[in-house]
Amino acid sequence: MRGKRIMKSRTQNLTFLGIMTAVCMVLSFVEAMLPAVSAVAPGIKMGLPNIFIIALLYSRGIKQAAAVSFVRIVLSALLFGNLMTFVYSLSGAALSLTVMLLLKKSRLFSTVGVSVSGGISHNLGQILAAVILLGTKEIAYYMIVLCVTGTLAGIFVGVAATFVLKYIK
Amino acid sequence: MADKKKLRNDIILISAVLLISLVAFGVYTFTKNIGKYVTVSVNGKRIASYSLSKDRTENISSENGECTNTLVIKDGKAKITKASCPDKICVGHPAVSRTGETIVCLPNKVVITVTE
């Protein structure tokens, strides 16, 4: 089962992407409920869905990874969030995917480095959106905490993505 | 090997990020003083400034009046004690008293900032 190259029909691939989207939505819902993480800093998330976004980026390319990311953000916002959370999530994901794509193409880092950068730029995107929308620059100080926790979570997500990649080639 | 180089670069990246964060944190901690006022802004517009030296309770409402946050100033510190947002992160945030410190309610678009 490991690393078997399977020729997928379009329908099979589409179904696979649908499953990936659903998995990401469930993960983002579940990780919001983890009590231990909320204790560290309010509003902090581990970014578990990125495990699969990164795995998709490496195995299927940016278009499919971006598609799943976009669709799951839209659906999650419709089901669990509001306009504000949608805008923040979208900004974070847009910057995150751009950075991760560039770093992946540079071939300078492994999935862990890419994931850490993805996590940090995701936070950066959200903070920038908040600064623009709320007109306050003080919120940028939160980036300090976010960088530390984001790096730790990014390492975990990157390692997990490596394992996932072994199964979804 | 390409992989060993990547791993080395990863470690450099992570160390750099943590180092920069540490430095930024140090700078932030040692340059902030106790503030005198707390400014309330809704949706980017400043609507009020209250002195931190007087205890008071204020209700902050959004522009259409639907969302509310309750601001409490006590013992020279400001805190949000009640909010209509779903996640209540603003309520959980510890009281702020030094210049530059903020409590933000993203869903309600409320920001309270401590100023000189």
PDB file of C-alpha atoms in Angstrom:
ATOM      1  CA  MET A   1       0.000   0.000   0.000  1.00  0.00           C
ATOM      2  CA  ARG A   2       2.910   2.344   0.596  1.00  0.00           C
ATOM      3  CA  GLY A   3       3.788   4.683  -2.245  1.00  0.00           C
ATOM      4  CA  LYS A   4       1.817   2.850  -4.889  1.00  0.00           C
ATOM      5  CA  ARG A   5       1.270   5.019  -7.904  1.00  0.00           C
ATOM      6  CA  ILE A   6      -2.380   4.759  -8.807  1.00  0.00           C
ATOM      7  CA  MET A   7      -3.764   6.195 -12.038  1.00  0.00           C
ATOM      8  CA  LYS A   8      -6.826   8.107 -11.013  1.00  0.00           C
ATOM      9  CA  SER A   9      -9.761   8.913 -13.166  1.00  0.00           C
ATOM     10  CA  ARG A  10     -11.112  12.426 -12.860  1.00  0.00           C
ATOM     11  CA  THR A  11     -14.039  11.203 -10.817  1.00  0.00           C
ATOM     12  CA  GLN A  12     -11.773   9.307  -8.464  1.00  0.00           C
ATOM     13  CA  ASN A  13      -9.600  12.348  -8.028  1.00  0.00           C
ATOM     14  CA  LEU A  14     -12.598  14.558  -7.457  1.00  0.00           C
ATOM     15  CA  THR A  15     -13.945  12.191  -4.833  1.00  0.00           C
ATOM     16  CA  PHE A  16     -10.555  12.161  -3.186  1.00  0.00           C
ATOM     17  CA  LEU A  17     -10.475  15.942  -3.063  1.00  0.00           C
ATOM     18  CA  GLY A  18     -13.975  15.929  -1.606  1.00  0.00           C
ATOM     19  CA  ILE A  19     -12.804  13.643   1.163  1.00  0.00           C
ATOM     20  CA  MET A  20      -9.795  15.874   1.772  1.00  0.00           C
ATOM     21  CA  THR A  21     -12.079  18.890   2.064  1.00  0.00           C
ATOM     22  CA  ALA A  22     -14.307  17.103   4.548  1.00  0.00           C
ATOM     23  CA  VAL A  23     -11.324  15.957   6.607  1.00  0.00           C
ATOM     24  CA  CYS A  24      -9.991  19.500   6.750  1.00  0.00           C
ATOM     25  CA  MET A  25     -13.350  20.833   7.876  1.00  0.00           C
ATOM     26  CA  VAL A  26     -13.631  18.277  10.639  1.00  0.00           C
ATOM     27  CA  LEU A  27     -10.077  18.962  11.788  1.00  0.00           C
ATOM     28  CA  SER A  28     -10.607  22.700  11.925  1.00  0.00           C
ATOM     29  CA  PHE A  29     -13.760  22.169  13.964  1.00  0.00           C
ATOM     30  CA  VAL A  30     -12.095  19.708  16.340  1.00  0.00           C
ATOM     31  CA  GLU A  31      -8.941  21.721  16.913  1.00  0.00           C
ATOM     32  CA  ALA A  32     -11.015  24.732  17.888  1.00  0.00           C
ATOM     33  CA  MET A  33     -12.258  22.681  20.804  1.00  0.00           C
ATOM     34  CA  LEU A  34      -8.891  21.595  22.204  1.00  0.00           C
ATOM     35  CA  PRO A  35      -8.783  23.155  25.686  1.00  0.00           C
ATOM     36  CA  ALA A  36      -5.045  22.858  26.264  1.00  0.00           C
ATOM     37  CA  VAL A  37      -4.213  25.017  23.257  1.00  0.00           C
ATOM     38  CA  SER A  38      -6.643  27.776  24.238  1.00  0.00           C
ATOM     39  CA  ALA A  39      -4.873  28.076  27.571  1.00  0.00           C
ATOM     40  CA  VAL A  40      -1.614  29.082  25.908  1.00  0.00           C
ATOM     41  CA  ALA A  41      -3.011  32.051  24.058  1.00  0.00           C
ATOM     42  CA  PRO A  42      -6.583  32.940  23.216  1.00  0.00           C
ATOM     43  CA  GLY A  43      -7.643  32.312  19.652  1.00  0.00           C
ATOM     44  CA  ILE A  44      -4.671  30.117  18.910  1.00  0.00           C
ATOM     45  CA  LYS A  45      -5.083  27.152  16.628  1.00  0.00           C
ATOM     46  CA  MET A  46      -2.755  24.348  15.687  1.00  0.00           C
ATOM     47  CA  GLY A  47      -3.497  24.395  11.985  1.00  0.00           C
ATOM     48  CA  LEU A  48      -4.184  20.682  11.702  1.00  0.00           C
ATOM     49  CA  PRO A  49      -5.994  21.010   8.338  1.00  0.00           C
ATOM     50  CA  ASN A  50      -2.692  22.202   6.889  1.00  0.00           C
ATOM     51  CA  ILE A  51      -1.366  18.687   7.318  1.00  0.00           C
ATOM     52  CA  PHE A  52      -3.511  17.706   4.371  1.00  0.00           C
ATOM     53  CA  ILE A  53      -3.138  20.949   2.467  1.00  0.00           C
ATOM     54  CA  ILE A  54       0.628  20.518   2.515  1.00  0.00           C
ATOM     55  CA  ALA A  55       0.333  16.838   1.624  1.00  0.00           C
ATOM     56  CA  LEU A  56      -1.875  17.838  -1.314  1.00  0.00           C
ATOM     57  CA  LEU A  57       0.596  20.530  -2.338  1.00  0.00           C
ATOM     58  CA  TYR A  58       3.407  18.017  -2.513  1.00  0.00           C
ATOM     59  CA  SER A  59       1.473  15.171  -4.113  1.00  0.00           C
ATOM     60  CA  ARG A  60      -1.028  16.895  -6.385  1.00  0.00           C
ATOM     61  CA  GLY A  61       0.226  20.421  -6.865  1.00  0.00           C
ATOM     62  CA  ILE A  62      -0.807  23.920  -5.950  1.00  0.00           C
ATOM     63  CA  LYS A  63      -4.063  24.023  -7.896  1.00  0.00           C
ATOM     64  CA  GLN A  64      -5.646  21.121  -6.047  1.00  0.00           C
ATOM     65  CA  ALA A  65      -4.250  22.178  -2.694  1.00  0.00           C
ATOM     66  CA  ALA A  66      -5.560  25.717  -3.199  1.00  0.00           C
ATOM     67  CA  ALA A  67      -8.937  24.420  -4.350  1.00  0.00           C
ATOM     68  CA  VAL A  68      -9.419  22.270  -1.266  1.00  0.00           C
ATOM     69  CA  SER A  69      -8.203  25.080   0.964  1.00  0.00           C
ATOM     70  CA  PHE A  70     -10.579  27.598  -0.572  1.00  0.00           C
ATOM     71  CA  VAL A  71     -13.609  25.321  -0.566  1.00  0.00           C
ATOM     72  CA  ARG A  72     -13.134  24.222   3.019  1.00  0.00           C
ATOM     73  CA  ILE A  73     -12.751  27.826   4.196  1.00  0.00           C
ATOM     74  CA  VAL A  74     -15.937  28.845   2.415  1.00  0.00           C
ATOM     75  CA  LEU A  75     -17.901  25.895   3.767  1.00  0.00           C
ATOM     76  CA  SER A  76     -16.511  26.232   7.282  1.00  0.00           C
ATOM     77  CA  ALA A  77     -17.359  29.917   7.329  1.00  0.00           C
ATOM     78  CA  LEU A  78     -20.877  29.211   6.097  1.00  0.00           C
ATOM     79  CA  LEU A  79     -21.428  26.517   8.694  1.00  0.00           C
ATOM     80  CA  PHE A  80     -19.555  27.744  11.727  1.00  0.00           C
ATOM     81  CA  GLY A  81     -18.428  31.280  11.195  1.00  0.00           C
ATOM     82  CA  ASN A  82     -19.350  34.720  10.013  1.00  0.00           C
ATOM     83  CA  LEU A  83     -18.109  37.191   7.445  1.00  0.00           C
ATOM     84  CA  MET A  84     -15.198  38.320   9.612  1.00  0.00           C
ATOM     85  CA  THR A  85     -13.822  34.841  10.253  1.00  0.00           C
ATOM     86  CA  PHE A  86     -14.181  34.130   6.548  1.00  0.00           C
ATOM     87  CA  VAL A  87     -12.134  37.171   5.569  1.00  0.00           C
ATOM     88  CA  TYR A  88      -9.418  36.430   8.115  1.00  0.00           C
ATOM     89  CA  SER A  89      -9.186  32.751   7.183  1.00  0.00           C
ATOM     90  CA  LEU A  90      -9.056  33.577   3.499  1.00  0.00           C
ATOM     91  CA  SER A  91      -6.300  36.159   3.936  1.00  0.00           C
ATOM     92  CA  GLY A  92      -4.296  33.745   6.050  1.00  0.00           C
ATOM     93  CA  ALA A  93      -4.699  30.882   3.606  1.00  0.00           C
ATOM     94  CA  ALA A  94      -3.904  33.025   0.562  1.00  0.00           C
ATOM     95  CA  LEU A  95      -0.623  34.277   2.009  1.00  0.00           C
ATOM     96  CA  SER A  96       0.176  30.868   3.445  1.00  0.00           C
ATOM     97  CA  LEU A  97      -0.305  29.019   0.147  1.00  0.00           C
ATOM     98  CA  THR A  98       1.752  31.610  -1.747  1.00  0.00           C
ATOM     99  CA  VAL A  99       4.642  31.372   0.688  1.00  0.00           C
ATOM    100  CA  MET A 100       4.518  27.585   0.819  1.00  0.00           C
ATOM    101  CA  LEU A 101       4.471  27.300  -2.959  1.00  0.00           C
ATOM    102  CA  LEU A 102       7.499  29.591  -3.302  1.00  0.00           C
ATOM    103  CA  LEU A 103       9.453  27.770  -0.613  1.00  0.00           C
ATOM    104  CA  LYS A 104       8.571  24.373  -2.024  1.00  0.00           C
ATOM    105  CA  LYS A 105       9.758  25.446  -5.471  1.00  0.00           C
ATOM    106  CA  SER A 106      12.992  26.811  -4.031  1.00  0.00           C
ATOM    107  CA  ARG A 107      13.799  23.305  -2.812  1.00  0.00           C
ATOM    108  CA  LEU A 108      15.574  24.829   0.165  1.00  0.00           C
ATOM    109  CA  PHE A 109      13.419  23.331   2.885  1.00  0.00           C
ATOM    110  CA  SER A 110      11.707  20.077   3.758  1.00  0.00           C
ATOM    111  CA  THR A 111       7.990  19.790   4.492  1.00  0.00           C
ATOM    112  CA  VAL A 112       8.727  20.902   8.068  1.00  0.00           C
ATOM    113  CA  GLY A 113      10.328  24.165   6.991  1.00  0.00           C
ATOM    114  CA  VAL A 114       7.569  24.745   4.461  1.00  0.00           C
ATOM    115  CA  SER A 115       4.928  24.003   7.074  1.00  0.00           C
ATOM    116  CA  VAL A 116       6.464  26.343   9.669  1.00  0.00           C
ATOM    117  CA  SER A 117       6.627  29.126   7.098  1.00  0.00           C
ATOM    118  CA  GLY A 118       3.094  28.325   6.020  1.00  0.00           C
ATOM    119  CA  GLY A 119       1.842  28.563   9.580  1.00  0.00           C
ATOM    120  CA  ILE A 120       3.609  31.840  10.278  1.00  0.00           C
ATOM    121  CA  SER A 121       2.470  33.435   7.035  1.00  0.00           C
ATOM    122  CA  HIS A 122      -1.048  32.206   7.718  1.00  0.00           C
ATOM    123  CA  ASN A 123      -0.989  34.112  11.004  1.00  0.00           C
ATOM    124  CA  LEU A 124       0.616  37.077   9.291  1.00  0.00           C
ATOM    125  CA  GLY A 125      -2.136  37.140   6.693  1.00  0.00           C
ATOM    126  CA  GLN A 126      -4.784  37.099   9.397  1.00  0.00           C
ATOM    127  CA  ILE A 127      -3.071  39.840  11.398  1.00  0.00           C
ATOM    128  CA  LEU A 128      -2.666  42.006   8.308  1.00  0.00           C
ATOM    129  CA  ALA A 129      -6.355  41.593   7.512  1.00  0.00           C
ATOM    130  CA  ALA A 130      -7.244  42.551  11.071  1.00  0.00           C
ATOM    131  CA  VAL A 131      -4.953  45.581  10.976  1.00  0.00           C
ATOM    132  CA  ILE A 132      -6.476  46.771   7.701  1.00  0.00           C
ATOM    133  CA  LEU A 133     -10.053  46.112   8.728  1.00  0.00           C
ATOM    134  CA  LEU A 134      -9.814  47.391  12.269  1.00  0.00           C
ATOM    135  CA  GLY A 135      -7.371  50.203  11.610  1.00  0.00           C
ATOM    136  CA  THR A 136      -5.176  49.385  14.593  1.00  0.00           C
ATOM    137  CA  LYS A 137      -1.517  48.477  14.393  1.00  0.00           C
ATOM    138  CA  GLU A 138      -1.200  47.371  18.013  1.00  0.00           C
ATOM    139  CA  ILE A 139      -2.655  43.986  17.223  1.00  0.00           C
ATOM    140  CA  ALA A 140       0.597  43.264  15.374  1.00  0.00           C
ATOM    141  CA  TYR A 141       2.267  42.689  18.750  1.00  0.00           C
ATOM    142  CA  TYR A 142       0.328  39.468  18.954  1.00  0.00           C
ATOM    143  CA  MET A 143       2.559  38.219  16.138  1.00  0.00           C
ATOM    144  CA  ILE A 144       5.344  37.602  18.656  1.00  0.00           C
ATOM    145  CA  VAL A 145       3.332  34.965  20.489  1.00  0.00           C
ATOM    146  CA  LEU A 146       1.942  33.617  17.237  1.00  0.00           C
ATOM    147  CA  CYS A 147       5.413  33.105  15.776  1.00  0.00           C
ATOM    148  CA  VAL A 148       6.556  30.978  18.687  1.00  0.00           C
ATOM    149  CA  THR A 149       3.443  28.839  18.922  1.00  0.00           C
ATOM    150  CA  GLY A 150       3.120  28.784  15.137  1.00  0.00           C
ATOM    151  CA  THR A 151       6.648  27.424  14.801  1.00  0.00           C
ATOM    152  CA  LEU A 152       5.962  24.616  17.262  1.00  0.00           C
ATOM    153  CA  ALA A 153       2.665  23.715  15.623  1.00  0.00           C
ATOM    154  CA  GLY A 154       4.303  24.025  12.204  1.00  0.00           C
ATOM    155  CA  ILE A 155       6.916  21.439  13.116  1.00  0.00           C
ATOM    156  CA  PHE A 156       4.221  19.006  14.204  1.00  0.00           C
ATOM    157  CA  VAL A 157       2.115  19.654  11.094  1.00  0.00           C
ATOM    158  CA  GLY A 158       5.154  19.272   8.826  1.00  0.00           C
ATOM    159  CA  VAL A 159       6.117  15.930  10.313  1.00  0.00           C
ATOM    160  CA  ALA A 160       2.508  14.715  10.127  1.00  0.00           C
ATOM    161  CA  ALA A 161       2.324  15.805   6.482  1.00  0.00           C
ATOM    162  CA  THR A 162       5.392  13.686   5.728  1.00  0.00           C
ATOM    163  CA  PHE A 163       3.571  10.640   7.049  1.00  0.00           C
ATOM    164  CA  VAL A 164       0.376  11.453   5.179  1.00  0.00           C
ATOM    165  CA  LEU A 165       2.344  11.823   1.948  1.00  0.00           C
ATOM    166  CA  LYS A 166       3.475   8.221   2.191  1.00  0.00           C
ATOM    167  CA  TYR A 167      -0.146   7.122   1.923  1.00  0.00           C
ATOM    168  CA  ILE A 168      -1.665   9.436  -0.637  1.00  0.00           C
ATOM    169  CA  LYS A 169       0.829   9.291  -3.461  1.00  0.00           C
TER     170      LYS A 169
ATOM    171  CA  MET B   1      22.368  14.962   0.237  1.00  0.00           C
ATOM    172  CA  ALA B   2      19.528  17.249  -0.680  1.00  0.00           C
ATOM    173  CA  ASP B   3      17.543  16.049   2.319  1.00  0.00           C
ATOM    174  CA  LYS B   4      20.280  16.800   4.850  1.00  0.00           C
ATOM    175  CA  LYS B   5      20.655  20.289   3.448  1.00  0.00           C
ATOM    176  CA  LYS B   6      16.908  20.821   3.669  1.00  0.00           C
ATOM    177  CA  LEU B   7      16.883  19.683   7.260  1.00  0.00           C
ATOM    178  CA  ARG B   8      19.746  22.020   8.061  1.00  0.00           C
ATOM    179  CA  ASN B   9      17.906  24.898   6.419  1.00  0.00           C
ATOM    180  CA  ASP B  10      14.800  23.996   8.399  1.00  0.00           C
ATOM    181  CA  ILE B  11      16.731  24.259  11.642  1.00  0.00           C
ATOM    182  CA  ILE B  12      18.248  27.574  10.598  1.00  0.00           C
ATOM    183  CA  LEU B  13      14.804  28.902   9.720  1.00  0.00           C
ATOM    184  CA  ILE B  14      13.226  27.779  12.969  1.00  0.00           C
ATOM    185  CA  SER B  15      16.094  29.125  15.068  1.00  0.00           C
ATOM    186  CA  ALA B  16      15.925  32.459  13.255  1.00  0.00           C
ATOM    187  CA  VAL B  17      12.194  32.772  13.798  1.00  0.00           C
ATOM    188  CA  LEU B  18      12.462  31.945  17.502  1.00  0.00           C
ATOM    189  CA  LEU B  19      15.392  34.299  17.948  1.00  0.00           C
ATOM    190  CA  ILE B  20      13.589  37.183  16.265  1.00  0.00           C
ATOM    191  CA  SER B  21      10.508  36.507  18.366  1.00  0.00           C
ATOM    192  CA  LEU B  22      12.586  36.543  21.534  1.00  0.00           C
ATOM    193  CA  VAL B  23      14.231  39.828  20.607  1.00  0.00           C
ATOM    194  CA  ALA B  24      10.906  41.386  19.663  1.00  0.00           C
ATOM    195  CA  PHE B  25       9.418  40.221  22.940  1.00  0.00           C
ATOM    196  CA  GLY B  26      12.315  41.722  24.880  1.00  0.00           C
ATOM    197  CA  VAL B  27      11.949  45.032  23.101  1.00  0.00           C
ATOM    198  CA  TYR B  28       8.211  45.033  23.683  1.00  0.00           C
ATOM    199  CA  THR B  29       8.442  44.219  27.385  1.00  0.00           C
ATOM    200  CA  PHE B  30      11.016  46.844  28.215  1.00  0.00           C
ATOM    201  CA  THR B  31       9.645  49.780  26.301  1.00  0.00           C
ATOM    202  CA  LYS B  32       6.062  49.792  27.432  1.00  0.00           C
ATOM    203  CA  ASN B  33       4.926  52.046  30.253  1.00  0.00           C
ATOM    204  CA  ILE B  34       1.761  52.258  32.246  1.00  0.00           C
ATOM    205  CA  GLY B  35      -0.845  54.037  30.153  1.00  0.00           C
ATOM    206  CA  LYS B  36      -3.245  56.809  31.096  1.00  0.00           C
ATOM    207  CA  TYR B  37      -6.210  56.314  28.787  1.00  0.00           C
ATOM    208  CA  VAL B  38      -7.958  53.548  27.028  1.00  0.00           C
ATOM    209  CA  THR B  39      -9.294  54.293  23.567  1.00  0.00           C
ATOM    210  CA  VAL B  40     -12.224  52.376  22.180  1.00  0.00           C
ATOM    211  CA  SER B  41     -12.624  51.926  18.449  1.00  0.00           C
ATOM    212  CA  VAL B  42     -15.377  50.158  16.573  1.00  0.00           C
ATOM    213  CA  ASN B  43     -14.848  49.090  12.982  1.00  0.00           C
ATOM    214  CA  GLY B  44     -11.734  51.215  12.807  1.00  0.00           C
ATOM    215  CA  LYS B  45     -13.341  54.401  14.070  1.00  0.00           C
ATOM    216  CA  ARG B  46     -12.370  55.840  17.425  1.00  0.00           C
ATOM    217  CA  ILE B  47     -15.500  56.430  19.409  1.00  0.00           C
ATOM    218  CA  ALA B  48     -14.337  57.136  22.963  1.00  0.00           C
ATOM    219  CA  SER B  49     -11.405  57.579  25.293  1.00  0.00           C
ATOM    220  CA  TYR B  50     -11.629  56.893  28.977  1.00  0.00           C
ATOM    221  CA  SER B  51      -9.168  57.684  31.715  1.00  0.00           C
ATOM    222  CA  LEU B  52      -7.757  54.614  33.402  1.00  0.00           C
ATOM    223  CA  SER B  53      -7.635  56.359  36.761  1.00  0.00           C
ATOM    224  CA  LYS B  54     -11.426  56.400  37.152  1.00  0.00           C
ATOM    225  CA  ASP B  55     -13.300  53.144  37.679  1.00  0.00           C
ATOM    226  CA  ARG B  56     -16.209  52.798  35.303  1.00  0.00           C
ATOM    227  CA  THR B  57     -18.272  50.394  33.253  1.00  0.00           C
ATOM    228  CA  GLU B  58     -19.212  51.134  29.649  1.00  0.00           C
ATOM    229  CA  ASN B  59     -21.205  49.339  27.011  1.00  0.00           C
ATOM    230  CA  ILE B  60     -19.681  49.311  23.562  1.00  0.00           C
ATOM    231  CA  SER B  61     -22.089  48.655  20.728  1.00  0.00           C
ATOM    232  CA  SER B  62     -21.380  48.086  17.081  1.00  0.00           C
ATOM    233  CA  GLU B  63     -22.594  50.504  14.443  1.00  0.00           C
ATOM    234  CA  ASN B  64     -25.888  48.783  13.902  1.00  0.00           C
ATOM    235  CA  GLY B  65     -26.359  48.239  17.610  1.00  0.00           C
ATOM    236  CA  GLU B  66     -26.446  44.463  17.326  1.00  0.00           C
ATOM    237  CA  CYS B  67     -23.149  43.462  18.905  1.00  0.00           C
ATOM    238  CA  THR B  68     -22.105  44.551  22.370  1.00  0.00           C
ATOM    239  CA  ASN B  69     -19.021  44.363  24.543  1.00  0.00           C
ATOM    240  CA  THR B  70     -18.862  45.505  28.149  1.00  0.00           C
ATOM    241  CA  LEU B  71     -15.731  47.442  29.089  1.00  0.00           C
ATOM    242  CA  VAL B  72     -14.778  47.676  32.751  1.00  0.00           C
ATOM    243  CA  ILE B  73     -12.067  49.992  34.055  1.00  0.00           C
ATOM    244  CA  LYS B  74     -10.974  49.154  37.562  1.00  0.00           C
ATOM    245  CA  ASP B  75      -7.769  49.742  39.538  1.00  0.00           C
ATOM    246  CA  GLY B  76      -6.103  51.366  36.556  1.00  0.00           C
ATOM    247  CA  LYS B  77      -6.709  48.427  34.234  1.00  0.00           C
ATOM    248  CA  ALA B  78      -9.185  47.806  31.438  1.00  0.00           C
ATOM    249  CA  LYS B  79     -10.936  44.571  30.702  1.00  0.00           C
ATOM    250  CA  ILE B  80     -13.858  43.272  28.678  1.00  0.00           C
ATOM    251  CA  THR B  81     -16.237  41.382  30.919  1.00  0.00           C
ATOM    252  CA  LYS B  82     -19.139  40.538  28.639  1.00  0.00           C
ATOM    253  CA  ALA B  83     -19.451  40.168  24.891  1.00  0.00           C
ATOM    254  CA  SER B  84     -22.022  39.116  22.343  1.00  0.00           C
ATOM    255  CA  CYS B  85     -19.480  37.406  20.099  1.00  0.00           C
ATOM    256  CA  PRO B  86     -19.465  33.616  19.828  1.00  0.00           C
ATOM    257  CA  ASP B  87     -15.862  32.957  20.866  1.00  0.00           C
ATOM    258  CA  LYS B  88     -15.468  35.295  23.892  1.00  0.00           C
ATOM    259  CA  ILE B  89     -11.725  35.544  23.397  1.00  0.00           C
ATOM    260  CA  CYS B  90     -11.926  39.212  24.336  1.00  0.00           C
ATOM    261  CA  VAL B  91     -13.514  38.308  27.669  1.00  0.00           C
ATOM    262  CA  GLY B  92     -10.785  35.788  28.455  1.00  0.00           C
ATOM    263  CA  HIS B  93      -8.000  38.279  27.736  1.00  0.00           C
ATOM    264  CA  PRO B  94      -6.244  39.532  30.903  1.00  0.00           C
ATOM    265  CA  ALA B  95      -6.697  43.173  31.900  1.00  0.00           C
ATOM    266  CA  VAL B  96      -4.504  45.664  30.065  1.00  0.00           C
ATOM    267  CA  SER B  97      -2.776  48.679  31.551  1.00  0.00           C
ATOM    268  CA  ARG B  98       0.390  49.480  29.600  1.00  0.00           C
ATOM    269  CA  THR B  99       0.617  51.656  26.512  1.00  0.00           C
ATOM    270  CA  GLY B 100       0.147  49.722  23.324  1.00  0.00           C
ATOM    271  CA  GLU B 101      -1.642  46.821  24.978  1.00  0.00           C
ATOM    272  CA  THR B 102      -4.911  45.956  23.307  1.00  0.00           C
ATOM    273  CA  ILE B 103      -7.924  43.757  23.685  1.00  0.00           C
ATOM    274  CA  VAL B 104      -9.580  42.925  20.419  1.00  0.00           C
ATOM    275  CA  CYS B 105     -12.955  41.452  19.624  1.00  0.00           C
ATOM    276  CA  LEU B 106     -12.570  40.420  15.999  1.00  0.00           C
ATOM    277  CA  PRO B 107     -16.156  39.335  15.320  1.00  0.00           C
ATOM    278  CA  ASN B 108     -17.592  42.560  16.758  1.00  0.00           C
ATOM    279  CA  LYS B 109     -14.755  44.637  15.275  1.00  0.00           C
ATOM    280  CA  VAL B 110     -14.007  46.234  18.630  1.00  0.00           C
ATOM    281  CA  VAL B 111     -10.512  47.248  19.666  1.00  0.00           C
ATOM    282  CA  ILE B 112      -9.590  48.815  22.997  1.00  0.00           C
ATOM    283  CA  THR B 113      -6.092  50.264  23.207  1.00  0.00           C
ATOM    284  CA  VAL B 114      -4.140  51.709  26.092  1.00  0.00           C
ATOM    285  CA  THR B 115      -2.631  55.078  25.237  1.00  0.00           C
ATOM    286  CA  GLU B 116      -0.542  57.776  26.912  1.00  0.00           C
TER     287      GLU B 116
END
